[in-house]
């Protein structure tokens, strides 16, 4: 009985089937190996074998069939292309079948869905917003609440959604994305159109939802590319799932560009209609919404064509609001006339004097509200200053007139003439300052500069210290009380004494005191000496009181420790160099019955409508009320003595001050509970910072230029 598959040959020997040879060759490990070969006699053996090459490896399709198993083999067989197709004629013999097309479509869809799923999962919302998108300007207001100036690279002020009227929101939704509250954050049809335009025409405008536009504003750049559009879509989907629609709409309204250099609906409202967004009606809102399509095309002020486009789109948006059910037909009928915007945005930019005010307010705001420079520069703050618009104008006009008179009198000296001036209320509010001719040409603030000595304007502080602390006639003796009637030697050239004897300077020279014009007054009361600005009694009074006590009293009243130099007899005659703001603050202390409040320039701060905690200076007792009253009485006498023709019904107290070597001329006084200090001095900034002699350009002590400025600013001129 023969073995299955084996057959006898002619010689009656068994012969292996041919398939065995093939199977053996396919399973061979080597490329070439000995394969038994039938011998002519029908036998085989080593001597009769021959070399055969291994059969080729199965094709990938064959291996796929083997791996897929019997269930997938029929499907693979149907999908696998077989060309040419049987039963077809012409080109159809080579065209893919419907099943093949379906397979390709399903495969592409699966791969696309998988890719988008991976891309969505891998997309993270950036933690940091685009800094330009979040940057705002800071707005400064006068004390009456009217805008004064704004600073920052970007004109933007964020507004909470609750403060944006519904008509404004509805107009924007009608113009840009009516399905905003129901869509998933992207528009598939719009995205397809945008991608097609990007590839075909290089234009990505249109087709974006509000969510996509917000993503572009705050997370991306304005690059027009397929990659940026894809990233925008992924971020929009993710943002829509993780952020409320109201928050997205609020962010969009606060970061969108509306033209005229403005970002955000609040700034746009002010730029086009001169009002806050909360005051807009539906008609005005519809126009502002039209600008989102492109302010360069719809700002009516730019061209007649723009005006026509703006009117057409404005009307269309109102009609869309009716279609959306957010505006009734009767309300729509009220808006037949196009609400013409302003021809140009109202300007509240800084310049000239306002820059000095902004500088002072910004410095104070950051310090008092504990705002870092970085946070402040990001903007969004509304700074309500203490500056009074009318008083600032009056002070600036008075200085401008004085500068012009000096230029006419002596043009050469007037080039180096400087004025520092400030008005401070008795409660510490800085009401007005004059910092210089123009901040853009002179960057430093003369009202806050510690440049020149106070001179005889410092005498009230010596007087107050003596009345408060008493004097010491002997080194270890008890303090002796002094009063306004206490007499001192008012002669010129008297030696300055200590309890041990004359005071000698480091050069071994005896120090003497001198009066203005070397005039002698004999024995004179302290109050009278202050009224007449007699120096010699106060130089000795400072020594008797103690220069440390004089310094402490002056600082308690408002002067800064940094303005004082060595504690030598000359300190009593005003060697300290306080600023105009500090001198005005010091005199305000006397007018406030001895209570001092540090001068401040900001009353309130908000950020995007929310209150910012602001540390306001507290009042403190500087000198006793009786002392302040005595000083104020002497200053009143000083004013009446120098200006006997002044209206007696007006309560005014003040005195002039001159510095040694004629390097500065002051006038400081109070009227209507406001203290104003004015100083004039000469410095040639191109050569040196050393003060130059005034040489008569500031007038005489009885009728000085600082007094003219002071009286003009206070309305007393």
PDB file of N, CA and C in Angstrom, residues 96-178:
ATOM      1  N   UNK A  96     -11.751  52.525  -9.395  1.00  0.00           N
ATOM      2  CA  UNK A  96     -12.057  51.853  -8.130  1.00  0.00           C
ATOM      3  C   UNK A  96     -13.554  51.593  -8.012  1.00  0.00           C
ATOM      4  N   UNK A  97     -13.869  50.527  -7.328  1.00  0.00           N
ATOM      5  CA  UNK A  97     -15.263  50.174  -7.122  1.00  0.00           C
ATOM      6  C   UNK A  97     -15.853  51.016  -5.996  1.00  0.00           C
ATOM      7  N   UNK A  98     -17.197  50.937  -5.856  1.00  0.00           N
ATOM      8  CA  UNK A  98     -17.854  51.660  -4.780  1.00  0.00           C
ATOM      9  C   UNK A  98     -17.387  51.181  -3.413  1.00  0.00           C
ATOM     10  N   UNK A  99     -17.148  49.905  -3.294  1.00  0.00           N
ATOM     11  CA  UNK A  99     -16.659  49.368  -2.029  1.00  0.00           C
ATOM     12  C   UNK A  99     -15.274  49.919  -1.698  1.00  0.00           C
ATOM     13  N   UNK A 100     -14.459  50.037  -2.755  1.00  0.00           N
ATOM     14  CA  UNK A 100     -13.115  50.593  -2.524  1.00  0.00           C
ATOM     15  C   UNK A 100     -13.191  52.070  -2.113  1.00  0.00           C
ATOM     16  N   UNK A 101     -14.084  52.792  -2.790  1.00  0.00           N
ATOM     17  CA  UNK A 101     -14.260  54.193  -2.395  1.00  0.00           C
ATOM     18  C   UNK A 101     -14.761  54.294  -0.956  1.00  0.00           C
ATOM     19  N   UNK A 102     -15.683  53.463  -0.590  1.00  0.00           N
ATOM     20  CA  UNK A 102     -16.203  53.470   0.773  1.00  0.00           C
ATOM     21  C   UNK A 102     -15.104  53.142   1.773  1.00  0.00           C
ATOM     22  N   UNK A 103     -14.270  52.177   1.421  1.00  0.00           N
ATOM     23  CA  UNK A 103     -13.173  51.816   2.329  1.00  0.00           C
ATOM     24  C   UNK A 103     -12.203  52.965   2.536  1.00  0.00           C
ATOM     25  N   UNK A 104     -11.890  53.643   1.441  1.00  0.00           N
ATOM     26  CA  UNK A 104     -10.975  54.790   1.543  1.00  0.00           C
ATOM     27  C   UNK A 104     -11.598  55.890   2.400  1.00  0.00           C
ATOM     28  N   UNK A 105     -12.900  56.165   2.169  1.00  0.00           N
ATOM     29  CA  UNK A 105     -13.571  57.217   2.934  1.00  0.00           C
ATOM     30  C   UNK A 105     -13.611  56.896   4.413  1.00  0.00           C
ATOM     31  N   UNK A 106     -13.937  55.625   4.734  1.00  0.00           N
ATOM     32  CA  UNK A 106     -13.982  55.240   6.141  1.00  0.00           C
ATOM     33  C   UNK A 106     -12.602  55.320   6.785  1.00  0.00           C
ATOM     34  N   UNK A 107     -11.604  54.900   6.040  1.00  0.00           N
ATOM     35  CA  UNK A 107     -10.232  54.969   6.573  1.00  0.00           C
ATOM     36  C   UNK A 107      -9.815  56.414   6.824  1.00  0.00           C
ATOM     37  N   UNK A 108     -10.097  57.300   5.846  1.00  0.00           N
ATOM     38  CA  UNK A 108      -9.732  58.714   5.992  1.00  0.00           C
ATOM     39  C   UNK A 108     -10.469  59.342   7.173  1.00  0.00           C
ATOM     40  N   UNK A 109     -11.767  59.013   7.284  1.00  0.00           N
ATOM     41  CA  UNK A 109     -12.554  59.564   8.395  1.00  0.00           C
ATOM     42  C   UNK A 109     -12.001  59.103   9.736  1.00  0.00           C
ATOM     43  N   UNK A 110     -11.684  57.832   9.817  1.00  0.00           N
ATOM     44  CA  UNK A 110     -11.136  57.310  11.069  1.00  0.00           C
ATOM     45  C   UNK A 110      -9.819  57.960  11.436  1.00  0.00           C
ATOM     46  N   UNK A 111      -8.954  58.098  10.444  1.00  0.00           N
ATOM     47  CA  UNK A 111      -7.658  58.729  10.710  1.00  0.00           C
ATOM     48  C   UNK A 111      -7.837  60.191  11.110  1.00  0.00           C
ATOM     49  N   UNK A 112      -8.783  60.888  10.437  1.00  0.00           N
ATOM     50  CA  UNK A 112      -9.018  62.300  10.753  1.00  0.00           C
ATOM     51  C   UNK A 112      -9.556  62.470  12.162  1.00  0.00           C
ATOM     52  N   UNK A 113     -10.545  61.645  12.502  1.00  0.00           N
ATOM     53  CA  UNK A 113     -11.105  61.727  13.849  1.00  0.00           C
ATOM     54  C   UNK A 113     -10.041  61.419  14.895  1.00  0.00           C
ATOM     55  N   UNK A 114      -9.242  60.401  14.619  1.00  0.00           N
ATOM     56  CA  UNK A 114      -8.171  60.070  15.558  1.00  0.00           C
ATOM     57  C   UNK A 114      -7.164  61.194  15.698  1.00  0.00           C
ATOM     58  N   UNK A 115      -6.808  61.809  14.561  1.00  0.00           N
ATOM     59  CA  UNK A 115      -5.844  62.915  14.601  1.00  0.00           C
ATOM     60  C   UNK A 115      -6.395  64.103  15.371  1.00  0.00           C
ATOM     61  N   UNK A 116      -7.666  64.447  15.108  1.00  0.00           N
ATOM     62  CA  UNK A 116      -8.270  65.579  15.809  1.00  0.00           C
ATOM     63  C   UNK A 116      -8.404  65.300  17.302  1.00  0.00           C
ATOM     64  N   UNK A 117      -8.713  64.043  17.637  1.00  0.00           N
ATOM     65  CA  UNK A 117      -8.809  63.698  19.053  1.00  0.00           C
ATOM     66  C   UNK A 117      -7.486  63.854  19.768  1.00  0.00           C
ATOM     67  N   UNK A 118      -6.427  63.385  19.104  1.00  0.00           N
ATOM     68  CA  UNK A 118      -5.092  63.530  19.695  1.00  0.00           C
ATOM     69  C   UNK A 118      -4.719  65.005  19.791  1.00  0.00           C
ATOM     70  N   UNK A 119      -5.019  65.775  18.721  1.00  0.00           N
ATOM     71  CA  UNK A 119      -4.685  67.209  18.721  1.00  0.00           C
ATOM     72  C   UNK A 119      -5.445  67.947  19.811  1.00  0.00           C
ATOM     73  N   UNK A 120      -6.717  67.604  19.990  1.00  0.00           N
ATOM     74  CA  UNK A 120      -7.523  68.249  21.031  1.00  0.00           C
ATOM     75  C   UNK A 120      -6.968  67.940  22.412  1.00  0.00           C
ATOM     76  N   UNK A 121      -6.629  66.667  22.634  1.00  0.00           N
ATOM     77  CA  UNK A 121      -6.097  66.276  23.941  1.00  0.00           C
ATOM     78  C   UNK A 121      -4.749  66.928  24.215  1.00  0.00           C
ATOM     79  N   UNK A 122      -3.969  67.144  23.146  1.00  0.00           N
ATOM     80  CA  UNK A 122      -2.623  67.713  23.320  1.00  0.00           C
ATOM     81  C   UNK A 122      -2.644  69.231  23.410  1.00  0.00           C
ATOM     82  N   UNK A 123      -3.783  69.865  23.128  1.00  0.00           N
ATOM     83  CA  UNK A 123      -3.871  71.325  23.154  1.00  0.00           C
ATOM     84  C   UNK A 123      -4.123  71.804  24.577  1.00  0.00           C
ATOM     85  N   UNK A 124      -3.267  72.712  25.040  1.00  0.00           N
ATOM     86  CA  UNK A 124      -3.421  73.296  26.372  1.00  0.00           C
ATOM     87  C   UNK A 124      -3.685  74.789  26.237  1.00  0.00           C
ATOM     88  N   UNK A 125      -4.593  75.294  27.053  1.00  0.00           N
ATOM     89  CA  UNK A 125      -4.836  76.739  27.075  1.00  0.00           C
ATOM     90  C   UNK A 125      -3.626  77.420  27.707  1.00  0.00           C
ATOM     91  N   UNK A 126      -2.973  78.343  27.008  1.00  0.00           N
ATOM     92  CA  UNK A 126      -1.796  79.013  27.590  1.00  0.00           C
ATOM     93  C   UNK A 126      -2.135  79.683  28.915  1.00  0.00           C
ATOM     94  N   UNK A 127      -1.215  79.571  29.857  1.00  0.00           N
ATOM     95  CA  UNK A 127      -1.434  80.194  31.166  1.00  0.00           C
ATOM     96  C   UNK A 127      -1.329  81.705  31.086  1.00  0.00           C
ATOM     97  N   UNK A 128      -0.421  82.188  30.247  1.00  0.00           N
ATOM     98  CA  UNK A 128      -0.205  83.625  30.141  1.00  0.00           C
ATOM     99  C   UNK A 128      -0.871  84.152  28.882  1.00  0.00           C
ATOM    100  N   UNK A 129      -1.701  85.165  29.057  1.00  0.00           N
ATOM    101  CA  UNK A 129      -2.337  85.784  27.918  1.00  0.00           C
ATOM    102  C   UNK A 129      -1.317  86.605  27.148  1.00  0.00           C
ATOM    103  N   UNK A 130      -1.633  86.868  25.911  1.00  0.00           N
ATOM    104  CA  UNK A 130      -0.845  87.784  25.109  1.00  0.00           C
ATOM    105  C   UNK A 130      -0.759  89.115  25.856  1.00  0.00           C
ATOM    106  N   UNK A 131       0.464  89.545  26.217  1.00  0.00           N
ATOM    107  CA  UNK A 131       0.613  90.738  27.055  1.00  0.00           C
ATOM    108  C   UNK A 131       0.006  91.968  26.395  1.00  0.00           C
ATOM    109  N   UNK A 132       0.061  92.034  25.070  1.00  0.00           N
ATOM    110  CA  UNK A 132      -0.507  93.184  24.382  1.00  0.00           C
ATOM    111  C   UNK A 132      -2.031  93.172  24.493  1.00  0.00           C
ATOM    112  N   UNK A 133      -2.597  91.950  24.536  1.00  0.00           N
ATOM    113  CA  UNK A 133      -4.048  91.845  24.614  1.00  0.00           C
ATOM    114  C   UNK A 133      -4.575  92.268  25.974  1.00  0.00           C
ATOM    115  N   UNK A 134      -3.770  92.124  27.004  1.00  0.00           N
ATOM    116  CA  UNK A 134      -4.229  92.460  28.350  1.00  0.00           C
ATOM    117  C   UNK A 134      -3.775  93.834  28.803  1.00  0.00           C
ATOM    118  N   UNK A 135      -2.880  94.443  28.071  1.00  0.00           N
ATOM    119  CA  UNK A 135      -2.394  95.752  28.477  1.00  0.00           C
ATOM    120  C   UNK A 135      -3.474  96.801  28.246  1.00  0.00           C
ATOM    121  N   UNK A 136      -3.563  97.734  29.185  1.00  0.00           N
ATOM    122  CA  UNK A 136      -4.544  98.803  29.086  1.00  0.00           C
ATOM    123  C   UNK A 136      -3.843 100.134  29.352  1.00  0.00           C
ATOM    124  N   UNK A 137      -4.589 101.205  29.175  1.00  0.00           N
ATOM    125  CA  UNK A 137      -4.032 102.498  29.552  1.00  0.00           C
ATOM    126  C   UNK A 137      -4.516 102.853  30.956  1.00  0.00           C
ATOM    127  N   UNK A 138      -3.780 103.744  31.585  1.00  0.00           N
ATOM    128  CA  UNK A 138      -4.179 104.276  32.883  1.00  0.00           C
ATOM    129  C   UNK A 138      -4.789 105.651  32.659  1.00  0.00           C
ATOM    130  N   UNK A 139      -5.916 105.899  33.294  1.00  0.00           N
ATOM    131  CA  UNK A 139      -6.625 107.159  33.106  1.00  0.00           C
ATOM    132  C   UNK A 139      -6.560 107.978  34.392  1.00  0.00           C
ATOM    133  N   UNK A 140      -6.223 109.244  34.235  1.00  0.00           N
ATOM    134  CA  UNK A 140      -6.116 110.157  35.377  1.00  0.00           C
ATOM    135  C   UNK A 140      -7.256 111.172  35.298  1.00  0.00           C
ATOM    136  N   UNK A 141      -7.831 111.461  36.455  1.00  0.00           N
ATOM    137  CA  UNK A 141      -8.966 112.375  36.518  1.00  0.00           C
ATOM    138  C   UNK A 141      -8.648 113.558  37.431  1.00  0.00           C
ATOM    139  N   UNK A 142      -9.246 114.699  37.089  1.00  0.00           N
ATOM    140  CA  UNK A 142      -9.169 115.851  37.972  1.00  0.00           C
ATOM    141  C   UNK A 142      -9.973 115.567  39.234  1.00  0.00           C
ATOM    142  N   UNK A 143      -9.866 116.447  40.197  1.00  0.00           N
ATOM    143  CA  UNK A 143     -10.571 116.238  41.465  1.00  0.00           C
ATOM    144  C   UNK A 143     -12.093 116.268  41.298  1.00  0.00           C
ATOM    145  N   UNK A 144     -12.578 116.879  40.213  1.00  0.00           N
ATOM    146  CA  UNK A 144     -14.026 116.914  39.986  1.00  0.00           C
ATOM    147  C   UNK A 144     -14.518 115.721  39.181  1.00  0.00           C
ATOM    148  N   UNK A 145     -13.618 114.776  38.864  1.00  0.00           N
ATOM    149  CA  UNK A 145     -14.010 113.565  38.162  1.00  0.00           C
ATOM    150  C   UNK A 145     -13.916 113.628  36.657  1.00  0.00           C
ATOM    151  N   UNK A 146     -13.562 114.770  36.089  1.00  0.00           N
ATOM    152  CA  UNK A 146     -13.419 114.864  34.635  1.00  0.00           C
ATOM    153  C   UNK A 146     -12.050 114.340  34.221  1.00  0.00           C
ATOM    154  N   UNK A 147     -11.946 113.749  33.006  1.00  0.00           N
ATOM    155  CA  UNK A 147     -10.657 113.180  32.571  1.00  0.00           C
ATOM    156  C   UNK A 147      -9.572 114.237  32.467  1.00  0.00           C
ATOM    157  N   UNK A 148      -8.382 113.889  32.895  1.00  0.00           N
ATOM    158  CA  UNK A 148      -7.241 114.795  32.838  1.00  0.00           C
ATOM    159  C   UNK A 148      -6.211 114.314  31.820  1.00  0.00           C
ATOM    160  N   UNK A 149      -5.867 113.039  31.883  1.00  0.00           N
ATOM    161  CA  UNK A 149      -4.851 112.489  30.984  1.00  0.00           C
ATOM    162  C   UNK A 149      -4.938 110.976  31.019  1.00  0.00           C
ATOM    163  N   UNK A 150      -4.322 110.352  30.048  1.00  0.00           N
ATOM    164  CA  UNK A 150      -4.191 108.902  30.062  1.00  0.00           C
ATOM    165  C   UNK A 150      -2.818 108.535  29.545  1.00  0.00           C
ATOM    166  N   UNK A 151      -2.304 107.445  30.037  1.00  0.00           N
ATOM    167  CA  UNK A 151      -0.967 107.021  29.654  1.00  0.00           C
ATOM    168  C   UNK A 151      -0.991 105.540  29.302  1.00  0.00           C
ATOM    169  N   UNK A 152      -0.018 105.109  28.533  1.00  0.00           N
ATOM    170  CA  UNK A 152       0.086 103.706  28.151  1.00  0.00           C
ATOM    171  C   UNK A 152       0.158 103.572  26.649  1.00  0.00           C
ATOM    172  N   UNK A 153       0.710 102.431  26.201  1.00  0.00           N
ATOM    173  CA  UNK A 153       0.849 102.190  24.772  1.00  0.00           C
ATOM    174  C   UNK A 153      -0.492 101.842  24.125  1.00  0.00           C
ATOM    175  N   UNK A 154      -1.397 101.287  24.910  1.00  0.00           N
ATOM    176  CA  UNK A 154      -2.659 100.804  24.366  1.00  0.00           C
ATOM    177  C   UNK A 154      -3.816 101.559  24.997  1.00  0.00           C
ATOM    178  N   UNK A 155      -4.716 102.039  24.167  1.00  0.00           N
ATOM    179  CA  UNK A 155      -5.905 102.714  24.692  1.00  0.00           C
ATOM    180  C   UNK A 155      -6.985 101.653  24.924  1.00  0.00           C
ATOM    181  N   UNK A 156      -6.996 101.136  26.123  1.00  0.00           N
ATOM    182  CA  UNK A 156      -7.964 100.097  26.461  1.00  0.00           C
ATOM    183  C   UNK A 156      -8.318 100.206  27.931  1.00  0.00           C
ATOM    184  N   UNK A 157      -9.598 100.061  28.223  1.00  0.00           N
ATOM    185  CA  UNK A 157     -10.070  99.975  29.601  1.00  0.00           C
ATOM    186  C   UNK A 157     -11.098  98.861  29.663  1.00  0.00           C
ATOM    187  N   UNK A 158     -10.784  97.799  30.396  1.00  0.00           N
ATOM    188  CA  UNK A 158     -11.688  96.656  30.487  1.00  0.00           C
ATOM    189  C   UNK A 158     -12.934  97.019  31.293  1.00  0.00           C
ATOM    190  N   UNK A 159     -14.065  96.451  30.881  1.00  0.00           N
ATOM    191  CA  UNK A 159     -15.335  96.683  31.561  1.00  0.00           C
ATOM    192  C   UNK A 159     -15.971  95.340  31.883  1.00  0.00           C
ATOM    193  N   UNK A 160     -16.494  95.169  33.091  1.00  0.00           N
ATOM    194  CA  UNK A 160     -17.230  93.935  33.396  1.00  0.00           C
ATOM    195  C   UNK A 160     -18.458  93.822  32.492  1.00  0.00           C
ATOM    196  N   UNK A 161     -18.831  92.595  32.151  1.00  0.00           N
ATOM    197  CA  UNK A 161     -19.965  92.401  31.250  1.00  0.00           C
ATOM    198  C   UNK A 161     -21.246  92.992  31.828  1.00  0.00           C
ATOM    199  N   UNK A 162     -21.372  92.951  33.142  1.00  0.00           N
ATOM    200  CA  UNK A 162     -22.588  93.482  33.769  1.00  0.00           C
ATOM    201  C   UNK A 162     -22.739  94.984  33.555  1.00  0.00           C
ATOM    202  N   UNK A 163     -21.624  95.678  33.272  1.00  0.00           N
ATOM    203  CA  UNK A 163     -21.679  97.124  33.053  1.00  0.00           C
ATOM    204  C   UNK A 163     -21.821  97.485  31.580  1.00  0.00           C
ATOM    205  N   UNK A 164     -21.894  96.469  30.724  1.00  0.00           N
ATOM    206  CA  UNK A 164     -22.086  96.695  29.289  1.00  0.00           C
ATOM    207  C   UNK A 164     -23.558  96.444  28.977  1.00  0.00           C
ATOM    208  N   UNK A 165     -24.286  97.439  28.495  1.00  0.00           N
ATOM    209  CA  UNK A 165     -25.733  97.277  28.258  1.00  0.00           C
ATOM    210  C   UNK A 165     -26.045  96.098  27.339  1.00  0.00           C
ATOM    211  N   UNK A 166     -27.235  95.529  27.513  1.00  0.00           N
ATOM    212  CA  UNK A 166     -27.640  94.391  26.694  1.00  0.00           C
ATOM    213  C   UNK A 166     -27.751  94.774  25.222  1.00  0.00           C
ATOM    214  N   UNK A 167     -28.173  96.000  24.936  1.00  0.00           N
ATOM    215  CA  UNK A 167     -28.260  96.434  23.537  1.00  0.00           C
ATOM    216  C   UNK A 167     -26.900  96.364  22.856  1.00  0.00           C
ATOM    217  N   UNK A 168     -25.858  96.704  23.594  1.00  0.00           N
ATOM    218  CA  UNK A 168     -24.505  96.647  23.033  1.00  0.00           C
ATOM    219  C   UNK A 168     -24.112  95.201  22.760  1.00  0.00           C
ATOM    220  N   UNK A 169     -24.365  94.331  23.714  1.00  0.00           N
ATOM    221  CA  UNK A 169     -24.038  92.910  23.525  1.00  0.00           C
ATOM    222  C   UNK A 169     -24.819  92.329  22.350  1.00  0.00           C
ATOM    223  N   UNK A 170     -26.121  92.642  22.300  1.00  0.00           N
ATOM    224  CA  UNK A 170     -26.959  92.089  21.236  1.00  0.00           C
ATOM    225  C   UNK A 170     -26.518  92.582  19.864  1.00  0.00           C
ATOM    226  N   UNK A 171     -26.095  93.833  19.786  1.00  0.00           N
ATOM    227  CA  UNK A 171     -25.632  94.374  18.504  1.00  0.00           C
ATOM    228  C   UNK A 171     -24.380  93.653  18.038  1.00  0.00           C
ATOM    229  N   UNK A 172     -23.481  93.383  18.953  1.00  0.00           N
ATOM    230  CA  UNK A 172     -22.246  92.672  18.594  1.00  0.00           C
ATOM    231  C   UNK A 172     -22.555  91.248  18.158  1.00  0.00           C
ATOM    232  N   UNK A 173     -23.448  90.570  18.869  1.00  0.00           N
ATOM    233  CA  UNK A 173     -23.814  89.203  18.496  1.00  0.00           C
ATOM    234  C   UNK A 173     -24.488  89.175  17.133  1.00  0.00           C
ATOM    235  N   UNK A 174     -25.344  90.159  16.874  1.00  0.00           N
ATOM    236  CA  UNK A 174     -26.012  90.217  15.574  1.00  0.00           C
ATOM    237  C   UNK A 174     -25.012  90.440  14.448  1.00  0.00           C
ATOM    238  N   UNK A 175     -24.010  91.231  14.714  1.00  0.00           N
ATOM    239  CA  UNK A 175     -23.021  91.545  13.681  1.00  0.00           C
ATOM    240  C   UNK A 175     -22.010  90.437  13.462  1.00  0.00           C
ATOM    241  N   UNK A 176     -21.646  89.737  14.527  1.00  0.00           N
ATOM    242  CA  UNK A 176     -20.511  88.834  14.442  1.00  0.00           C
ATOM    243  C   UNK A 176     -20.847  87.348  14.599  1.00  0.00           C
ATOM    244  N   UNK A 177     -21.820  87.013  15.441  1.00  0.00           N
ATOM    245  CA  UNK A 177     -21.994  85.588  15.766  1.00  0.00           C
ATOM    246  C   UNK A 177     -23.332  85.391  16.490  1.00  0.00           C
ATOM    247  N   UNK A 178     -24.407  85.322  15.716  1.00  0.00           N
ATOM    248  CA  UNK A 178     -25.736  85.223  16.323  1.00  0.00           C
ATOM    249  C   UNK A 178     -25.919  83.930  17.103  1.00  0.00           C
TER     250      UNK A 178
END
